Coordinates of C-alpha atoms in Angstrom, one line a residue:
M734 CA -70.8 18.2 15.6
T735 CA -74.5 18.2 15.9
N736 CA -77.2 18.0 13.3
A737 CA -79.9 20.5 12.1
M738 CA -82.6 19.0 14.3
E739 CA -80.5 19.3 17.4
L740 CA -79.7 22.9 16.6
Y741 CA -83.4 23.5 15.9
Q742 CA -84.2 22.3 19.4
M743 CA -81.9 25.0 20.9
L744 CA -83.4 27.8 18.8
P745 CA -86.3 30.0 20.0
K746 CA -88.7 28.2 17.5
T747 CA -90.7 31.4 17.0
N748 CA -90.3 31.5 13.2
C749 CA -90.0 35.3 13.5
K750 CA -88.1 35.5 10.2
K751 CA -85.7 38.2 11.6
C752 CA -82.8 36.2 10.4
G753 CA -84.1 36.3 6.8
K754 CA -85.2 32.6 6.8
T755 CA -88.7 31.4 6.6
S756 CA -88.5 29.3 9.7
C757 CA -86.2 28.4 12.6
M758 CA -85.6 25.0 10.9
A759 CA -84.4 26.8 7.8
F760 CA -82.1 28.8 10.1
A761 CA -80.8 25.6 11.7
V762 CA -80.0 24.2 8.2
S763 CA -78.2 27.4 7.2
L764 CA -76.2 27.3 10.5
M765 CA -75.1 23.8 9.6
A766 CA -74.1 24.9 6.1
H767 CA -72.1 27.8 7.7
E768 CA -74.2 30.3 5.7
L769 CA -75.3 32.0 8.9
T770 CA -73.9 32.4 12.4
P771 CA -75.7 32.2 15.8
E772 CA -75.5 36.1 15.8
D773 CA -77.9 36.2 12.8
C774 CA -80.8 35.2 15.1
P775 CA -81.8 38.3 17.0
P776 CA -84.0 36.6 19.6
L777 CA -81.4 34.0 20.3
K778 CA -78.7 36.6 20.7
D779 CA -80.6 39.3 22.5
E780 CA -83.2 37.7 24.8
P781 CA -82.0 36.6 28.2
K782 CA -84.2 33.5 28.2
Y783 CA -82.2 32.1 25.3
K784 CA -78.8 33.1 26.6
E785 CA -77.8 29.5 27.6
N786 CA -78.7 28.1 24.2
Y787 CA -77.0 30.9 22.4
E788 CA -73.8 30.2 24.3
K789 CA -74.1 26.4 23.6
I790 CA -74.6 27.0 19.8
S791 CA -71.8 29.6 19.7
E792 CA -69.5 27.0 21.3
L793 CA -70.4 24.4 18.7
F794 CA -69.3 26.7 15.9
K795 CA -66.3 28.1 17.7
P796 CA -63.8 25.5 16.2
S797 CA -64.7 26.6 12.7
E798 CA -63.5 30.1 13.4
S799 CA -59.9 28.9 12.9
A800 CA -60.6 26.9 9.8
T801 CA -59.1 27.7 6.5
E802 CA -61.2 28.2 3.3
T803 CA -61.2 24.4 2.8
G804 CA -62.4 23.8 6.4
L805 CA -58.9 22.5 7.4
I806 CA -57.8 23.0 11.0
V807 CA -54.4 22.0 12.2
H808 CA -54.3 21.6 16.0
E809 CA -50.8 22.8 16.6
D810 CA -50.8 21.7 20.2
L811 CA -51.2 18.1 19.1
C812 CA -48.9 18.1 16.0
F813 CA -45.4 16.9 16.5
G814 CA -44.3 17.3 12.9
C815 CA -44.0 13.7 11.8
G816 CA -44.8 14.8 8.2
N817 CA -47.1 11.8 7.4
C818 CA -49.8 14.2 6.1
V819 CA -47.3 16.0 3.9
V820 CA -46.3 12.8 2.1
A821 CA -49.9 11.5 2.0
C822 CA -51.4 14.7 0.5
P823 CA -52.2 13.9 -3.2
P824 CA -51.6 17.5 -4.5
N825 CA -48.3 17.6 -2.6
V826 CA -47.2 14.4 -4.5
A827 CA -48.5 15.7 -7.8
N828 CA -46.9 19.1 -7.4
D829 CA -43.5 17.7 -6.2
P830 CA -43.1 14.2 -7.7
H831 CA -39.3 14.2 -7.3
G832 CA -39.3 15.5 -3.8
I833 CA -42.3 14.8 -1.5
G834 CA -43.6 12.3 -4.1
S835 CA -40.5 10.1 -3.8
G836 CA -40.3 10.4 0.0
K837 CA -37.5 13.0 0.0
A838 CA -37.3 16.6 1.1
P839 CA -39.5 19.0 -0.9
T840 CA -38.0 20.4 -4.0
N841 CA -40.9 22.6 -4.9
P842 CA -42.1 24.1 -1.5
N843 CA -44.1 26.9 -3.2
K844 CA -46.7 24.5 -4.5
L845 CA -47.2 22.3 -1.4
V846 CA -50.5 22.3 0.5
L847 CA -49.0 21.1 3.8
A848 CA -45.4 21.6 5.0
V849 CA -43.6 21.1 8.3
E850 CA -42.2 24.3 9.6
D851 CA -40.6 24.6 13.0
G852 CA -41.8 21.1 13.9
I853 CA -45.4 21.7 13.2
V854 CA -47.5 21.2 10.1
K855 CA -48.6 24.4 8.4
A856 CA -51.3 24.8 5.7
Q857 CA -50.3 26.9 2.7
N858 CA -51.3 27.1 -0.9
L859 CA -54.9 26.1 -0.1
G860 CA -55.9 26.7 -3.7
E861 CA -54.1 23.4 -4.4
C862 CA -56.1 21.4 -1.8
R863 CA -58.6 19.0 -3.3
R864 CA -61.2 20.4 -1.0
F865 CA -61.0 23.8 -2.5
G866 CA -62.6 25.3 -5.6
K867 CA -65.4 24.4 -8.0
N868 CA -64.4 20.7 -8.5
K869 CA -63.6 20.0 -4.8
I870 CA -63.7 16.5 -3.5
L871 CA -63.8 15.2 0.1
C872 CA -60.2 14.1 0.2
N873 CA -59.0 13.0 3.7
G874 CA -55.5 11.8 2.9
C875 CA -53.9 14.1 5.5
I876 CA -56.4 13.2 8.2
V877 CA -56.2 9.4 8.0
T878 CA -52.4 9.4 8.2
C879 CA -52.1 11.6 11.2
P880 CA -51.3 9.5 14.2
V881 CA -52.4 12.1 16.8
E882 CA -55.6 13.4 15.0
A883 CA -54.1 16.9 14.8
I884 CA -55.8 17.6 11.5
E885 CA -59.5 17.9 11.0
F886 CA -62.0 19.4 8.5
V887 CA -65.1 21.2 9.6

């Protein structure tokens, strides 16, 4: 991922305010925060001289289109269903202490954040994820235990 200054360098830098922000730098910061999309900048989107930069910026934010509300993306093409992330997920352990929490098969699958289905990890019950809600924290238990980097947060 890039940073706001790199995004700013690709913007028209006209400070036209058509996006609702006071400057192109404020627009870049809002892009980074996923409050706005590249389509919210009319000059970038509509003027041919900015077409190349529009495509670059749109490509940068493309992976986040498949992200869940927590920012979780499971790359199913990389996942081979080892289940390390399922066992390492703190909410999974807390919600199923006698199943997943003890290294056994799930006994309470309806409360799990991550579960292996058909050989691939699937995200479910995202309201239970530590990265969701008012008191969210930047937990990365599922990411660090994945041997093939099939899980990421955006």
